[in-house]
Coordinates of C-alpha atoms in Angstrom, one line a residue:
X1 CA -22.0 -133.7 49.8
X2 CA -25.2 -131.6 49.9
X3 CA -28.8 -132.5 48.9
X4 CA -32.2 -131.0 49.9
X5 CA -34.3 -134.0 48.5
X6 CA -33.3 -137.5 49.4
X7 CA -33.9 -140.1 46.5
X8 CA -35.3 -143.6 47.6
X9 CA -36.7 -145.2 44.6
X10 CA -37.8 -144.9 40.9
X11 CA -35.5 -142.2 40.0
X12 CA -31.8 -142.1 38.8
X13 CA -29.1 -140.7 41.1
X14 CA -25.6 -139.7 39.4
X15 CA -22.5 -138.5 41.1
X16 CA -19.0 -137.8 40.5
X17 CA -15.8 -138.0 42.7
X18 CA -13.6 -135.4 41.2
X19 CA -10.5 -136.2 43.0
X20 CA -10.7 -139.6 41.7
X21 CA -12.0 -139.0 38.3
X22 CA -14.8 -141.0 38.7
X23 CA -18.5 -141.0 37.6
X24 CA -21.2 -143.2 38.8
X25 CA -24.9 -143.8 38.7
X26 CA -27.2 -145.4 41.5
X27 CA -30.8 -146.6 41.2
X28 CA -33.4 -148.6 43.2
X29 CA -36.5 -149.7 41.5
X30 CA -39.8 -150.3 43.2
X31 CA -43.2 -149.4 41.9
X32 CA -42.0 -149.2 38.2
X33 CA -40.4 -152.6 38.6
X34 CA -43.7 -154.1 39.7
X35 CA -45.5 -152.5 37.0
X36 CA -43.2 -154.0 34.4
X37 CA -43.0 -157.5 35.9
X38 CA -47.1 -157.5 36.2
X39 CA -47.4 -157.8 32.5
X40 CA -46.5 -161.4 32.7
X41 CA -46.6 -164.3 35.2
X42 CA -43.0 -164.9 35.3
X43 CA -41.6 -167.5 37.6
X44 CA -38.9 -166.7 40.3
X45 CA -35.8 -167.2 38.3
X46 CA -37.1 -165.2 35.3
X47 CA -38.3 -162.5 37.6
X48 CA -34.9 -162.2 39.1
X49 CA -33.1 -162.2 35.7
X50 CA -35.4 -159.5 34.5
X51 CA -35.2 -157.2 37.5
X52 CA -31.3 -157.2 37.4
X53 CA -31.6 -156.6 33.6
X54 CA -33.8 -153.6 34.2
X55 CA -31.5 -152.0 36.8
X56 CA -28.5 -152.5 34.4
X57 CA -30.6 -150.7 31.7
X58 CA -31.4 -147.8 33.9
X59 CA -27.8 -147.6 35.0
X60 CA -26.3 -147.6 31.5
X61 CA -29.2 -145.6 30.1
X62 CA -28.5 -143.0 32.7
X63 CA -25.0 -142.5 31.1
X64 CA -26.6 -140.9 28.0
X65 CA -27.2 -137.2 27.7
X66 CA -30.8 -136.2 29.3
X67 CA -31.2 -133.4 26.7
X68 CA -31.4 -135.7 23.7
X69 CA -34.9 -136.9 23.1
X70 CA -33.9 -139.8 20.8
X71 CA -31.0 -141.2 23.0
X72 CA -31.6 -144.8 23.9
X73 CA -29.9 -147.8 25.7
X74 CA -30.8 -151.2 24.5
X75 CA -29.6 -154.4 26.1
X76 CA -30.5 -157.7 24.3
X77 CA -29.4 -161.4 25.3
X78 CA -29.9 -164.3 23.0
X79 CA -29.0 -167.7 22.7
X80 CA -29.7 -170.6 20.4
X81 CA -30.2 -173.4 22.9
X82 CA -30.5 -171.8 26.2
X83 CA -33.8 -172.0 28.3
X84 CA -34.0 -168.4 27.8
X85 CA -34.3 -167.6 24.2
X86 CA -34.5 -163.9 24.3
X87 CA -34.3 -161.0 27.0
X88 CA -34.5 -157.4 25.8
X89 CA -34.7 -154.3 27.8
X90 CA -34.3 -150.6 26.7
X91 CA -34.2 -147.0 28.4
X92 CA -35.1 -144.0 26.8
X93 CA -35.7 -140.5 28.3
X94 CA -36.5 -142.1 31.8
X95 CA -38.8 -144.9 30.5
X96 CA -38.0 -148.3 30.9
X97 CA -39.4 -151.6 29.4
X98 CA -38.1 -155.3 29.3
X99 CA -39.4 -158.8 28.2
X100 CA -38.2 -162.3 28.5
X101 CA -39.1 -165.2 26.2
X102 CA -38.1 -168.7 27.7
X103 CA -39.1 -172.4 27.8
X104 CA -41.1 -173.0 30.9
X105 CA -40.8 -176.6 30.7
X106 CA -36.9 -176.7 30.3
X107 CA -36.8 -173.9 33.0
X108 CA -38.9 -176.2 35.6
X109 CA -36.4 -179.1 34.8
X110 CA -33.5 -176.9 36.1
X111 CA -34.9 -176.8 39.6
X112 CA -32.4 -174.9 41.8
X113 CA -29.8 -174.7 39.1
X114 CA -31.0 -171.4 37.5
X115 CA -27.7 -169.5 37.0
X116 CA -26.7 -167.6 34.1
X117 CA -24.9 -170.3 32.3
X118 CA -27.9 -172.7 32.8
X119 CA -30.4 -170.1 31.5
X120 CA -28.6 -169.1 28.5
X121 CA -26.1 -171.8 27.6
X122 CA -23.9 -170.3 24.9
X123 CA -25.4 -167.0 24.6
X124 CA -24.3 -163.5 24.0
X125 CA -25.0 -160.0 25.1
X126 CA -25.5 -157.0 22.8
X127 CA -25.4 -153.5 24.1
X128 CA -26.4 -150.6 21.8
X129 CA -26.1 -147.0 22.5
X130 CA -27.9 -144.5 20.3
X131 CA -26.9 -141.1 21.4
X132 CA -28.8 -138.9 19.2
X133 CA -28.8 -137.5 15.8
X134 CA -28.4 -141.1 14.1
X135 CA -25.2 -141.9 16.1
X136 CA -25.2 -145.5 17.0
X137 CA -22.6 -147.6 18.6
X138 CA -22.9 -151.3 19.6
X139 CA -20.6 -153.9 21.6
X140 CA -21.2 -157.6 21.8
X141 CA -19.7 -160.0 24.5
X142 CA -20.4 -163.6 25.4
X143 CA -22.8 -164.1 28.4
X144 CA -20.0 -165.5 30.7
X145 CA -19.7 -165.2 34.4
X146 CA -22.2 -165.4 37.4
X147 CA -24.6 -162.6 36.5
X148 CA -25.7 -160.0 33.8
X149 CA -23.7 -157.3 35.6
X150 CA -20.5 -159.1 35.0
X151 CA -21.2 -159.5 31.2
X152 CA -21.9 -155.6 31.4
X153 CA -18.6 -154.9 33.0
X154 CA -16.9 -156.9 30.2
X155 CA -18.7 -154.8 27.9
X156 CA -17.2 -151.6 29.1
X157 CA -13.7 -153.1 29.4
X158 CA -13.6 -154.7 25.9
X159 CA -15.7 -152.4 23.8
X160 CA -15.1 -149.1 25.4
X161 CA -12.0 -149.8 27.5
X162 CA -13.5 -147.9 30.6
X163 CA -12.7 -149.4 33.9
X164 CA -16.3 -150.3 35.3
X165 CA -17.6 -151.9 38.3
X166 CA -21.3 -152.9 38.7
X167 CA -23.1 -154.1 41.7
X168 CA -26.7 -155.1 41.5
X169 CA -29.3 -156.9 43.8
X170 CA -33.1 -157.8 43.9
X171 CA -35.4 -159.3 46.3
X172 CA -39.2 -160.0 47.2
X173 CA -41.1 -158.9 49.9
X174 CA -45.0 -158.8 51.1
X175 CA -45.3 -155.6 49.0
X176 CA -43.5 -156.8 45.9
X177 CA -40.2 -157.0 44.2
X178 CA -37.5 -154.3 44.6
X179 CA -34.2 -154.2 42.9
X180 CA -31.0 -151.7 42.8
X181 CA -27.8 -151.2 41.5
X182 CA -24.6 -149.2 41.4
X183 CA -22.4 -148.4 38.5
X184 CA -19.0 -146.6 38.7
X185 CA -16.3 -146.0 36.2
X186 CA -12.8 -144.4 36.1
X187 CA -12.3 -141.6 33.3
X188 CA -8.5 -141.4 33.6
X189 CA -7.9 -138.0 32.4
X190 CA -11.0 -136.2 34.3
X191 CA -14.9 -136.3 34.6
X192 CA -17.4 -136.6 32.0
X193 CA -16.7 -134.8 28.7
X194 CA -13.1 -135.3 29.0
X195 CA -11.2 -137.4 26.4
X196 CA -10.2 -140.8 27.9
X197 CA -6.4 -141.5 27.0
X198 CA -4.2 -144.0 28.4
X199 CA -6.8 -145.7 30.6
X200 CA -5.3 -148.0 33.1
X201 CA -7.1 -150.6 34.8
X202 CA -4.6 -150.6 37.6
X203 CA -4.7 -146.9 38.2
X204 CA -4.2 -146.3 42.1
X205 CA -7.5 -143.9 42.1
X206 CA -9.5 -146.6 40.3
X207 CA -8.1 -149.5 42.6
X208 CA -9.2 -147.2 45.5
X209 CA -12.6 -146.6 44.2
X210 CA -13.3 -150.1 42.9
X211 CA -12.6 -151.3 46.7
X212 CA -14.9 -148.9 48.1
X213 CA -17.6 -149.6 45.8
X214 CA -17.3 -153.4 46.3
X215 CA -17.8 -153.0 49.8
X216 CA -21.3 -152.0 49.3
X217 CA -23.8 -154.8 50.5
X218 CA -27.0 -156.0 48.9
X219 CA -28.9 -155.1 52.0
X220 CA -27.7 -151.5 51.9
X221 CA -28.8 -151.1 48.1
X222 CA -32.2 -152.7 48.7
X223 CA -32.9 -150.9 52.1
X224 CA -36.0 -148.7 51.5
X225 CA -35.2 -147.0 54.8
X226 CA -31.9 -145.6 53.4
X227 CA -31.8 -143.1 50.5
X228 CA -29.6 -143.4 47.7
X229 CA -27.7 -140.1 48.8
X230 CA -26.9 -142.2 52.1
X231 CA -25.7 -145.1 50.3
X232 CA -23.3 -142.9 48.5
X233 CA -22.2 -141.2 51.6
X234 CA -21.5 -144.4 53.5
X235 CA -19.2 -145.4 50.7
X236 CA -17.3 -142.2 50.0
X237 CA -17.8 -139.9 53.0
X238 CA -13.9 -139.7 53.5
X239 CA -13.2 -138.6 49.8
X240 CA -12.2 -134.8 49.1
X241 CA -15.6 -134.1 47.5
X242 CA -18.7 -135.9 46.1
X243 CA -21.0 -134.1 43.6
X244 CA -24.5 -135.3 43.5
X245 CA -26.3 -135.0 40.1
X246 CA -30.2 -135.7 40.6
X247 CA -31.2 -137.5 37.5
X248 CA -34.5 -138.3 35.9
X249 CA -37.6 -140.0 37.3
X250 CA -38.1 -143.5 35.9
X251 CA -41.3 -145.0 34.5
X252 CA -42.6 -147.8 32.7
X253 CA -42.3 -146.9 29.4
X254 CA -43.8 -149.2 26.7
X255 CA -44.1 -147.1 23.4
X256 CA -46.9 -149.4 22.0
X257 CA -50.1 -147.8 20.4
X258 CA -52.5 -148.4 17.7
X259 CA -51.1 -145.3 15.9
X260 CA -47.5 -147.0 16.0
X261 CA -48.6 -150.3 14.8
X262 CA -50.9 -149.1 12.2
X263 CA -48.0 -146.8 10.9
X264 CA -45.8 -150.0 10.8
X265 CA -48.3 -152.5 9.2
X266 CA -49.5 -149.8 6.7
X267 CA -46.1 -150.2 5.0
X268 CA -46.7 -153.9 4.0
X269 CA -48.4 -154.5 0.5
X270 CA -52.0 -155.1 0.6
X271 CA -51.7 -158.9 0.1
X272 CA -49.3 -159.3 2.9
X273 CA -51.9 -157.3 5.1
X274 CA -54.8 -159.4 3.9
X275 CA -52.8 -162.4 5.0
X276 CA -52.6 -161.1 8.6
X277 CA -56.4 -160.3 8.8
X278 CA -58.5 -162.5 11.0
X279 CA -62.2 -163.7 10.7
X280 CA -63.1 -160.3 11.8
X281 CA -61.3 -158.6 9.1
X282 CA -58.8 -156.9 11.6
X283 CA -55.0 -157.5 12.0
X284 CA -54.3 -158.4 15.7
X285 CA -50.9 -157.4 17.1
X286 CA -49.5 -158.6 20.3
X287 CA -47.0 -156.4 22.4
X288 CA -44.5 -158.6 24.2
X289 CA -43.6 -155.8 26.5
X290 CA -46.8 -155.1 27.9
X291 CA -48.9 -158.1 27.1
X292 CA -51.6 -156.3 25.2
X293 CA -53.2 -157.0 21.9
X294 CA -54.4 -154.3 19.4
X295 CA -56.9 -154.9 16.6
X296 CA -56.2 -152.8 13.6
X297 CA -58.7 -152.2 11.1
X298 CA -56.3 -151.2 8.3

């Protein structure tokens, strides 16, 4: 494995293991995570949940072709009776955004019991890949297991039939919050671009790769003194070869703007726009992602 510039945070890193027919993405979020979380005063359980969701969005979004301007990954978790009514994150061209809507009173009543089932109850996770040119496909899986990562693994197993292992971690320190994750997949008939035929969850190569990947610790993923390349090297230095694929730099990417909302609202009939206007004659629009309010004179 050769690399000239180590990657520590806020940038995707891809790699493949050719001899094992595996591809992977690894990421660590630092400044970008703080910028997204700062839009709302989330309590610790929601901060932890959204941190993991943003890591997953970056990892799965990183599987999209980087040369497609309109390619997007959207992850949405919903429930009718859970403490969290909506969690949504998306990734587009290196831009991340996310938001959680929840019942603060019910969350306080949970106390220390703030696991996935307690937060969502009987919920579901929808993952949508828009690959450009109008192509779109979606999978929906129940929110089961201990984490969002497990639900995403289920998506790849059930909807795409691709053996997938995901590890994610997050923590807080004096300088803010940091989160990281690793996603690795087995493509039974070769690397990216090859047709996947006769995928086997018990393939010897996949068993080997999954065991090695599962050995990564939360401390290694989150260690800001350890580059992502170093994490990969620790896991797979005994393999015949590791091909590093530097990915996109990541940024907070809310796409709200007065022009965007003006374009959307202008499509409504005039009588409906009249009903939206406040006492000052303007229409106020709130962006849940970045907590900004736009007053539009239309």
